[in-house]
mmCIF file of C-alpha atoms in Angstrom:
data_model
loop_
_atom_site.group_PDB
_atom_site.id
_atom_site.type_symbol
_atom_site.label_atom_id
_atom_site.label_comp_id
_atom_site.label_asym_id
_atom_site.label_seq_id
_atom_site.Cartn_x
_atom_site.Cartn_y
_atom_site.Cartn_z
ATOM 1 C CA MET A 21 -25.602 -4.798 -9.462
ATOM 2 C CA VAL A 22 -23.006 -7.563 -8.828
ATOM 3 C CA ARG A 23 -24.010 -10.813 -7.163
ATOM 4 C CA SER A 24 -21.365 -12.821 -5.360
ATOM 5 C CA SER A 25 -20.550 -16.176 -6.853
ATOM 6 C CA ALA A 26 -20.062 -19.212 -4.614
ATOM 7 C CA SER A 27 -16.455 -19.444 -5.734
ATOM 8 C CA ARG A 28 -15.752 -15.823 -4.821
ATOM 9 C CA ARG A 29 -17.286 -16.273 -1.394
ATOM 10 C CA SER A 30 -15.167 -19.369 -0.875
ATOM 11 C CA VAL A 31 -11.991 -17.504 -1.813
ATOM 12 C CA LEU A 32 -12.878 -14.558 0.401
ATOM 13 C CA LYS A 33 -13.530 -16.879 3.314
ATOM 14 C CA GLY A 34 -10.073 -18.338 2.892
ATOM 15 C CA LEU A 35 -8.411 -14.948 2.618
ATOM 16 C CA ALA A 36 -10.417 -13.584 5.510
ATOM 17 C CA ALA A 37 -9.587 -16.572 7.678
ATOM 18 C CA ALA A 38 -5.898 -16.021 7.008
ATOM 19 C CA SER A 39 -6.341 -12.409 8.135
ATOM 20 C CA GLY A 40 -8.686 -13.088 11.048
ATOM 21 C CA ALA A 41 -11.656 -11.703 9.117
ATOM 22 C CA VAL A 42 -15.061 -12.878 7.951
ATOM 23 C CA ALA A 43 -16.622 -13.378 4.534
ATOM 24 C CA LEU A 44 -18.083 -10.289 2.927
ATOM 25 C CA PRO A 45 -21.174 -9.476 0.866
ATOM 26 C CA ARG A 46 -20.998 -7.904 -2.600
ATOM 27 C CA PHE A 47 -23.146 -5.374 -4.382
ATOM 28 C CA ALA A 48 -25.546 -6.375 -7.209
ATOM 29 C CA ILE A 49 -24.969 -5.478 -10.859
ATOM 30 C CA ALA A 50 -26.890 -4.624 -14.036
ATOM 31 C CA GLN A 51 -25.526 -6.768 -16.851
ATOM 32 C CA SER A 52 -26.622 -4.800 -19.927
ATOM 33 C CA LYS A 53 -25.169 -1.327 -19.369
ATOM 34 C CA PRO A 54 -22.181 -0.420 -21.636
ATOM 35 C CA GLU A 55 -18.874 -0.029 -19.804
ATOM 36 C CA VAL A 56 -15.374 1.251 -20.557
ATOM 37 C CA GLY A 57 -13.668 -0.660 -23.354
ATOM 38 C CA THR A 58 -10.255 -0.452 -21.718
ATOM 39 C CA VAL A 59 -9.525 -0.537 -17.998
ATOM 40 C CA VAL A 60 -6.478 1.630 -17.291
ATOM 41 C CA LEU A 61 -4.269 1.003 -14.257
ATOM 42 C CA ALA A 62 -1.015 2.489 -13.009
ATOM 43 C CA PRO A 63 1.762 -0.074 -12.429
ATOM 44 C CA GLN A 64 3.727 0.131 -9.188
ATOM 45 C CA PHE A 65 6.977 -1.388 -8.047
ATOM 46 C CA GLY A 66 8.158 -3.063 -4.858
ATOM 47 C CA LEU A 67 7.629 -6.385 -3.124
ATOM 48 C CA ALA A 68 4.473 -5.080 -1.467
ATOM 49 C CA TYR A 69 2.906 -4.762 -4.923
ATOM 50 C CA THR A 70 3.285 -8.468 -5.747
ATOM 51 C CA PRO A 71 -0.527 -8.890 -5.974
ATOM 52 C CA LEU A 72 -0.514 -6.262 -8.732
ATOM 53 C CA HIS A 73 2.305 -8.086 -10.549
ATOM 54 C CA VAL A 74 0.394 -11.370 -10.291
ATOM 55 C CA MET A 75 -2.755 -9.722 -11.662
ATOM 56 C CA LYS A 76 -0.781 -8.471 -14.650
ATOM 57 C CA ALA A 77 1.334 -11.561 -15.350
ATOM 58 C CA GLU A 78 -1.528 -14.034 -14.956
ATOM 59 C CA LYS A 79 -3.997 -11.769 -16.812
ATOM 60 C CA LEU A 80 -6.437 -12.090 -13.941
ATOM 61 C CA ILE A 81 -8.316 -8.884 -14.738
ATOM 62 C CA GLU A 82 -8.890 -10.043 -18.312
ATOM 63 C CA LYS A 83 -10.063 -13.404 -16.975
ATOM 64 C CA HIS A 84 -12.642 -11.833 -14.687
ATOM 65 C CA LEU A 85 -13.771 -9.265 -17.250
ATOM 66 C CA ALA A 86 -14.696 -12.203 -19.495
ATOM 67 C CA LYS A 87 -16.449 -13.957 -16.605
ATOM 68 C CA ASN A 88 -18.496 -10.809 -16.022
ATOM 69 C CA GLY A 89 -19.657 -10.626 -19.633
ATOM 70 C CA LEU A 90 -16.948 -8.297 -20.964
ATOM 71 C CA PRO A 91 -14.710 -10.597 -23.060
ATOM 72 C CA ASN A 92 -13.693 -7.794 -25.422
ATOM 73 C CA SER A 93 -12.620 -5.348 -22.725
ATOM 74 C CA LYS A 94 -8.904 -4.674 -22.561
ATOM 75 C CA VAL A 95 -6.482 -3.836 -19.759
ATOM 76 C CA GLU A 96 -3.825 -1.157 -20.092
ATOM 77 C CA TRP A 97 -0.955 -0.579 -17.666
ATOM 78 C CA GLN A 98 -0.006 3.084 -18.000
ATOM 79 C CA LYS A 99 3.076 4.529 -16.333
ATOM 80 C CA THR A 100 2.884 7.873 -14.538
ATOM 81 C CA THR A 101 5.501 10.318 -13.313
ATOM 82 C CA GLY A 102 4.450 9.922 -9.696
ATOM 83 C CA GLY A 103 1.652 9.724 -7.174
ATOM 84 C CA ALA A 104 0.342 13.248 -7.752
ATOM 85 C CA ALA A 105 0.140 12.709 -11.515
ATOM 86 C CA ALA A 106 -1.570 9.351 -11.025
ATOM 87 C CA ASN A 107 -4.156 10.876 -8.689
ATOM 88 C CA GLU A 108 -4.852 13.667 -11.190
ATOM 89 C CA ALA A 109 -5.310 11.099 -13.961
ATOM 90 C CA LEU A 110 -7.625 9.098 -11.693
ATOM 91 C CA ILE A 111 -9.838 12.060 -10.847
ATOM 92 C CA SER A 112 -10.004 13.178 -14.504
ATOM 93 C CA GLY A 113 -11.037 9.686 -15.608
ATOM 94 C CA ALA A 114 -7.924 9.123 -17.734
ATOM 95 C CA MET A 115 -6.926 6.344 -15.355
ATOM 96 C CA HIS A 116 -9.298 4.007 -13.556
ATOM 97 C CA VAL A 117 -7.275 2.435 -10.747
ATOM 98 C CA VAL A 118 -4.306 3.812 -8.835
ATOM 99 C CA SER A 119 -2.218 2.057 -6.202
ATOM 100 C CA GLY A 120 -0.355 3.700 -3.366
ATOM 101 C CA GLY A 121 0.297 4.013 0.330
ATOM 102 C CA VAL A 122 -2.191 4.714 3.088
ATOM 103 C CA GLY A 123 -1.077 8.361 3.212
ATOM 104 C CA PRO A 124 -1.852 9.114 -0.456
ATOM 105 C CA LEU A 125 -5.144 7.208 -0.210
ATOM 106 C CA LEU A 126 -6.253 9.215 2.818
ATOM 107 C CA THR A 127 -5.146 12.460 1.180
ATOM 108 C CA VAL A 128 -7.066 11.870 -2.055
ATOM 109 C CA TRP A 129 -10.105 10.567 -0.113
ATOM 110 C CA ASP A 130 -10.095 13.766 1.940
ATOM 111 C CA LYS A 131 -9.669 16.061 -1.077
ATOM 112 C CA THR A 132 -12.358 14.352 -3.179
ATOM 113 C CA LYS A 133 -14.962 13.811 -0.459
ATOM 114 C CA GLY A 134 -18.239 15.157 -1.814
ATOM 115 C CA ASN A 135 -17.177 15.090 -5.484
ATOM 116 C CA ALA A 136 -15.058 12.287 -7.015
ATOM 117 C CA ASN A 137 -15.280 10.370 -3.720
ATOM 118 C CA VAL A 138 -12.151 8.262 -4.121
ATOM 119 C CA ARG A 139 -12.046 5.201 -1.872
ATOM 120 C CA GLY A 140 -9.991 2.053 -1.492
ATOM 121 C CA ILE A 141 -10.831 -1.166 -3.347
ATOM 122 C CA GLY A 142 -8.696 -3.420 -1.173
ATOM 123 C CA CYS A 143 -5.178 -3.771 0.184
ATOM 124 C CA PHE A 144 -2.008 -5.395 -1.090
ATOM 125 C CA ASP A 145 -0.031 -5.936 2.083
ATOM 126 C CA ALA A 146 0.862 -5.280 5.694
ATOM 127 C CA THR A 147 4.544 -4.387 5.749
ATOM 128 C CA ALA A 148 6.982 -3.453 8.499
ATOM 129 C CA LEU A 149 8.974 -0.373 7.482
ATOM 130 C CA TYR A 150 12.280 0.020 9.309
ATOM 131 C CA LEU A 151 14.083 3.131 10.456
ATOM 132 C CA CYS A 152 17.720 2.020 10.266
ATOM 133 C CA THR A 153 20.879 3.863 11.297
ATOM 134 C CA ILE A 154 24.647 3.547 11.008
ATOM 135 C CA ASN A 155 25.201 5.887 13.973
ATOM 136 C CA PRO A 156 26.373 3.723 16.922
ATOM 137 C CA ALA A 157 25.174 6.380 19.375
ATOM 138 C CA VAL A 158 21.546 6.071 18.268
ATOM 139 C CA ASN A 159 19.503 3.425 20.073
ATOM 140 C CA THR A 160 16.149 5.242 20.152
ATOM 141 C CA ILE A 161 14.829 8.311 18.355
ATOM 142 C CA ARG A 162 15.741 10.340 21.465
ATOM 143 C CA ASP A 163 19.390 9.862 20.526
ATOM 144 C CA PHE A 164 19.216 11.691 17.192
ATOM 145 C CA THR A 165 21.004 15.055 17.156
ATOM 146 C CA ASP A 166 21.515 17.858 14.662
ATOM 147 C CA LYS A 167 24.506 15.898 13.346
ATOM 148 C CA ASP A 168 22.110 13.268 11.950
ATOM 149 C CA LYS A 169 20.135 13.297 8.721
ATOM 150 C CA ILE A 170 17.232 10.886 8.196
ATOM 151 C CA ALA A 171 16.403 9.973 4.607
ATOM 152 C CA LEU A 172 12.849 9.008 3.650
ATOM 153 C CA PRO A 173 10.789 9.047 0.417
ATOM 154 C CA ALA A 174 9.148 12.443 0.962
ATOM 155 C CA VAL A 175 9.434 14.720 3.983
ATOM 156 C CA LYS A 176 6.229 15.219 5.974
ATOM 157 C CA ILE A 177 3.901 13.401 3.547
ATOM 158 C CA SER A 178 5.261 9.884 2.961
ATOM 159 C CA ILE A 179 3.984 7.127 5.242
ATOM 160 C CA GLN A 180 7.529 6.834 6.622
ATOM 161 C CA ALA A 181 7.496 10.539 7.485
ATOM 162 C CA VAL A 182 4.089 10.249 9.140
ATOM 163 C CA SER A 183 5.231 7.162 11.065
ATOM 164 C CA LEU A 184 8.250 9.114 12.327
ATOM 165 C CA GLN A 185 5.984 11.963 13.429
ATOM 166 C CA MET A 186 3.761 9.511 15.286
ATOM 167 C CA ALA A 187 6.839 7.982 16.917
ATOM 168 C CA CYS A 188 7.947 11.447 18.044
ATOM 169 C CA GLU A 189 4.568 12.187 19.573
ATOM 170 C CA LYS A 190 4.658 8.827 21.337
ATOM 171 C CA GLU A 191 8.178 9.461 22.646
ATOM 172 C CA PHE A 192 8.115 13.203 23.379
ATOM 173 C CA GLY A 193 4.416 13.913 23.968
ATOM 174 C CA GLN A 194 1.429 15.292 22.076
ATOM 175 C CA GLY A 195 2.262 18.310 19.952
ATOM 176 C CA GLN A 196 5.862 17.160 19.484
ATOM 177 C CA HIS A 197 5.252 15.276 16.224
ATOM 178 C CA THR A 198 7.497 17.614 14.202
ATOM 179 C CA LYS A 199 10.444 17.371 16.615
ATOM 180 C CA LEU A 200 12.670 15.501 14.138
ATOM 181 C CA ASP A 201 11.260 16.937 10.897
ATOM 182 C CA HIS A 202 14.258 19.262 10.529
ATOM 183 C CA LEU A 203 16.531 16.206 10.295
ATOM 184 C CA THR A 204 14.585 14.559 7.463
ATOM 185 C CA VAL A 205 15.630 14.609 3.812
ATOM 186 C CA SER A 206 13.650 13.468 0.762
ATOM 187 C CA MET A 207 15.543 10.776 -1.135
ATOM 188 C CA SER A 208 14.725 7.680 -3.166
ATOM 189 C CA HIS A 209 15.289 4.347 -1.436
ATOM 190 C CA PRO A 210 18.144 3.270 -3.756
ATOM 191 C CA ASP A 211 19.955 6.609 -3.385
ATOM 192 C CA ALA A 212 19.406 6.714 0.374
ATOM 193 C CA THR A 213 20.667 3.156 0.786
ATOM 194 C CA ALA A 214 23.814 3.949 -1.185
ATOM 195 C CA ALA A 215 24.390 7.143 0.811
ATOM 196 C CA LEU A 216 23.790 5.448 4.159
ATOM 197 C CA LEU A 217 26.098 2.517 3.508
ATOM 198 C CA SER A 218 28.863 4.650 2.009
ATOM 199 C CA GLY A 219 29.546 6.228 5.397
ATOM 200 C CA LYS A 220 30.685 9.331 3.540
ATOM 201 C CA SER A 221 27.334 11.085 3.348
ATOM 202 C CA GLU A 222 25.433 13.281 5.784
ATOM 203 C CA ILE A 223 22.771 10.552 5.806
ATOM 204 C CA THR A 224 23.049 8.569 9.045
ATOM 205 C CA ALA A 225 19.578 7.010 9.046
ATOM 206 C CA HIS A 226 16.989 5.854 6.538
ATOM 207 C CA PHE A 227 13.272 5.103 6.993
ATOM 208 C CA SER A 228 12.648 2.781 4.063
ATOM 209 C CA SER A 229 10.847 -0.403 3.026
ATOM 210 C CA PRO A 230 11.718 -3.928 1.863
ATOM 211 C CA PRO A 231 14.061 -5.005 0.387
ATOM 212 C CA PHE A 232 16.271 -2.005 1.187
ATOM 213 C CA GLN A 233 16.033 -2.232 4.983
ATOM 214 C CA TYR A 234 17.045 -5.899 4.955
ATOM 215 C CA GLN A 235 19.887 -5.284 2.515
ATOM 216 C CA GLN A 236 21.189 -2.530 4.805
ATOM 217 C CA ILE A 237 21.112 -4.741 7.887
ATOM 218 C CA GLU A 238 22.734 -7.686 6.089
ATOM 219 C CA THR A 239 25.839 -5.567 5.402
ATOM 220 C CA GLY A 240 26.428 -5.311 9.154
ATOM 221 C CA LYS A 241 26.743 -1.530 8.862
ATOM 222 C CA ALA A 242 23.163 -0.615 9.750
ATOM 223 C CA ARG A 243 20.709 -1.691 12.427
ATOM 224 C CA LYS A 244 17.053 -1.169 13.153
ATOM 225 C CA VAL A 245 15.924 1.626 15.488
ATOM 226 C CA LEU A 246 12.171 1.050 15.146
ATOM 227 C CA SER A 247 9.455 0.099 12.675
ATOM 228 C CA ASN A 248 5.972 1.339 11.884
ATOM 229 C CA PHE A 249 4.686 -1.866 13.532
ATOM 230 C CA ASP A 250 6.346 -0.687 16.769
ATOM 231 C CA VAL A 251 4.738 2.739 16.450
ATOM 232 C CA LEU A 252 1.239 1.503 15.562
ATOM 233 C CA GLY A 253 1.265 -1.496 17.891
ATOM 234 C CA GLY A 254 0.922 -4.220 15.272
ATOM 235 C CA PRO A 255 0.715 -4.979 11.540
ATOM 236 C CA VAL A 256 -0.040 -1.976 9.342
ATOM 237 C CA THR A 257 -1.328 -1.709 5.790
ATOM 238 C CA PHE A 258 1.294 -0.239 3.483
ATOM 239 C CA ASN A 259 -0.403 -0.082 0.054
ATOM 240 C CA SER A 260 -3.901 -0.243 -1.416
ATOM 241 C CA ALA A 261 -5.684 -0.018 -4.762
ATOM 242 C CA TYR A 262 -8.213 2.797 -5.074
ATOM 243 C CA THR A 263 -10.621 4.358 -7.551
ATOM 244 C CA THR A 264 -13.465 6.857 -7.866
ATOM 245 C CA THR A 265 -17.061 6.211 -6.898
ATOM 246 C CA LYS A 266 -18.039 7.243 -10.430
ATOM 247 C CA PHE A 267 -15.969 4.453 -12.007
ATOM 248 C CA ARG A 268 -17.370 1.880 -9.586
ATOM 249 C CA GLU A 269 -20.978 2.924 -10.174
ATOM 250 C CA GLU A 270 -20.774 3.414 -13.952
ATOM 251 C CA ASN A 271 -18.682 0.286 -14.585
ATOM 252 C CA PRO A 272 -19.927 -2.252 -12.034
ATOM 253 C CA ARG A 273 -18.877 -5.340 -14.005
ATOM 254 C CA SER A 274 -15.392 -3.941 -14.657
ATOM 255 C CA TYR A 275 -15.068 -2.988 -11.004
ATOM 256 C CA THR A 276 -16.163 -6.454 -9.932
ATOM 257 C CA ALA A 277 -13.590 -7.973 -12.289
ATOM 258 C CA LEU A 278 -10.884 -5.818 -10.693
ATOM 259 C CA PHE A 279 -11.929 -6.781 -7.191
ATOM 260 C CA ASP A 280 -12.163 -10.468 -8.045
ATOM 261 C CA ALA A 281 -8.758 -10.321 -9.749
ATOM 262 C CA LEU A 282 -7.269 -8.817 -6.582
ATOM 263 C CA VAL A 283 -8.869 -11.555 -4.487
ATOM 264 C CA GLU A 284 -7.511 -14.248 -6.812
ATOM 265 C CA ALA A 285 -4.049 -12.666 -6.779
ATOM 266 C CA HIS A 286 -3.971 -12.947 -2.988
ATOM 267 C CA GLU A 287 -5.105 -16.558 -3.207
ATOM 268 C CA PHE A 288 -2.356 -17.236 -5.792
ATOM 269 C CA ILE A 289 0.283 -15.801 -3.443
ATOM 270 C CA GLN A 290 -0.956 -17.899 -0.516
ATOM 271 C CA LYS A 291 -0.984 -21.135 -2.500
ATOM 272 C CA ARG A 292 1.966 -20.592 -4.862
ATOM 273 C CA ARG A 293 4.391 -18.301 -3.071
ATOM 274 C CA ASP A 294 7.501 -19.314 -5.005
ATOM 275 C CA ASP A 295 5.705 -18.703 -8.299
ATOM 276 C CA ALA A 296 4.539 -15.310 -7.034
ATOM 277 C CA VAL A 297 8.107 -14.411 -6.049
ATOM 278 C CA LYS A 298 9.336 -15.416 -9.507
ATOM 279 C CA ILE A 299 6.665 -13.194 -11.068
ATOM 280 C CA TYR A 300 7.847 -10.300 -8.887
ATOM 281 C CA ILE A 301 11.465 -10.870 -9.964
ATOM 282 C CA ALA A 302 10.488 -11.051 -13.643
ATOM 283 C CA GLU A 303 8.184 -8.016 -13.574
ATOM 284 C CA GLU A 304 10.742 -5.821 -11.814
ATOM 285 C CA GLN A 305 13.821 -7.418 -13.392
ATOM 286 C CA SER A 306 15.138 -7.780 -9.853
ATOM 287 C CA LYS A 307 18.566 -9.229 -9.131
ATOM 288 C CA LEU A 308 17.415 -10.524 -5.748
ATOM 289 C CA SER A 309 17.257 -14.287 -5.290
ATOM 290 C CA VAL A 310 14.067 -16.235 -4.607
ATOM 291 C CA ASP A 311 15.616 -17.339 -1.297
ATOM 292 C CA PHE A 312 16.356 -13.768 -0.169
ATOM 293 C CA ILE A 313 12.837 -12.612 -1.019
ATOM 294 C CA ASN A 314 11.254 -15.603 0.706
ATOM 295 C CA ARG A 315 13.175 -14.716 3.865
ATOM 296 C CA MET A 316 11.537 -11.283 3.806
ATOM 297 C CA LEU A 317 8.032 -12.713 3.577
ATOM 298 C CA GLY A 318 6.367 -13.572 6.871
ATOM 299 C CA PRO A 319 4.894 -11.729 9.871
ATOM 300 C CA GLU A 320 6.589 -8.468 8.856
ATOM 301 C CA LEU A 321 5.613 -8.636 5.188
ATOM 302 C CA SER A 322 2.345 -10.378 4.449
ATOM 303 C CA HIS A 323 0.027 -9.932 1.504
ATOM 304 C CA THR A 324 -3.559 -9.360 2.623
ATOM 305 C CA ILE A 325 -6.626 -7.612 1.229
ATOM 306 C CA VAL A 326 -7.669 -6.518 4.750
ATOM 307 C CA PRO A 327 -7.031 -2.905 5.914
ATOM 308 C CA LEU A 328 -5.007 -2.987 9.148
ATOM 309 C CA ASN A 329 -4.407 -0.085 11.556
ATOM 310 C CA THR A 330 -5.159 2.499 8.854
ATOM 311 C CA ILE A 331 -7.588 4.367 11.103
ATOM 312 C CA LYS A 332 -4.737 5.264 13.468
ATOM 313 C CA TYR A 333 -3.004 7.081 10.625
ATOM 314 C CA ALA A 334 -6.266 8.800 9.664
ATOM 315 C CA GLU A 335 -7.001 9.992 13.199
ATOM 316 C CA PHE A 336 -3.457 11.284 13.628
ATOM 317 C CA LEU A 337 -3.450 13.136 10.294
ATOM 318 C CA HIS A 338 -6.804 14.731 11.105
ATOM 319 C CA ARG A 339 -5.664 15.777 14.571
ATOM 320 C CA ILE A 340 -2.561 17.557 13.251
ATOM 321 C CA GLY A 341 -4.577 19.256 10.490
ATOM 322 C CA SER A 342 -3.393 17.276 7.473
ATOM 323 C CA LEU A 343 -6.912 15.934 6.830
ATOM 324 C CA ARG A 344 -9.973 18.186 6.860
ATOM 325 C CA ASN A 345 -12.403 15.317 7.279
ATOM 326 C CA LYS A 346 -12.284 12.907 10.196
ATOM 327 C CA PRO A 347 -13.400 9.395 9.231
ATOM 328 C CA ALA A 348 -15.669 7.611 11.690
ATOM 329 C CA SER A 349 -13.948 4.341 10.793
ATOM 330 C CA TRP A 350 -11.758 2.780 8.104
ATOM 331 C CA LYS A 351 -14.950 1.926 6.223
ATOM 332 C CA ASP A 352 -15.349 5.593 5.282
ATOM 333 C CA TYR A 353 -12.384 5.451 2.895
ATOM 334 C CA TYR A 354 -12.754 1.860 1.601
ATOM 335 C CA PHE A 355 -15.643 0.704 -0.585
ATOM 336 C CA PRO A 356 -18.268 -1.653 0.944
ATOM 337 C CA ASP A 357 -16.804 -4.684 -0.841
ATOM 338 C CA VAL A 358 -14.316 -5.146 2.011
ATOM 339 C CA HIS A 359 -16.526 -3.955 4.870
ATOM 340 C CA GLY A 360 -17.253 -7.505 5.985
ATOM 341 C CA VAL A 361 -13.661 -8.137 7.042
ATOM 342 C CA GLN A 362 -12.295 -7.313 10.474
ATOM 343 C CA GLY A 363 -10.277 -4.338 9.330
ATOM 344 C CA SER A 364 -9.058 -1.300 11.170
#
């Protein structure tokens, strides 16, 4: 089993302090057992995934595999066609680590409870997601009418869709979470942004993520109606890395290397933000400037390993029947490696 090194504890203390958390213990590890020769991960895109980009660009996983006695192990970044395909590959063992939103994590945790037992490794970020509109008559969600169409990544299941349902229940009362579902349309962020700003589409609102929401507002055509931070009452985790219990138990040194690489990526971002932004731009071939991206980073987009407000999503999804299993706390769907932090 894995023993924590002094350096790892020091890093975790720093990261935890930045997130209002405490240092955490690690599990012990047997050094001699053979492990997978290649660790396979799914790449993801977006500013929230900067820790993943840093891990790849700086070869942090390879670095920590070597430190854990696996210098010949390789790392493969394998593209998938989407979240469902990635989750299937994860459960089958074809892929070892998948990254995604709180919604997909909770869904796969719920579906695999008692078998593959998928759980979170740690988080990438806490990100404010804006619902923006170009309709001058809309100041709150009460003002939407049948003449409006709200674009979001996936109706009913995306974290934006769930946040909108929670906002409806908060505004209209319990049991009214689907009140605006008939106005929602599934659309990619780039397509929705183009449709919204054109003024010639049926799309009058868009629940998105950075950088799209800020680009929309900067045009002067769109404005913010609310954010998931407003709905949840504070910072909210957007994306996490997750894997199966089988991979963690059968490949403890590889798992530890992954966790330590994630910790170091967060430390890199805290200490060398401009370099991290440049890595993001290079990895995604983004046309955004370093200055524009830096303006997005702050209280509404922070990179942290700590789960924040995820339990509120879990309790809501269980109450409306989307999850069969009700977690007692956020620790049910994240591995013990992060249980020492003050998460939620």
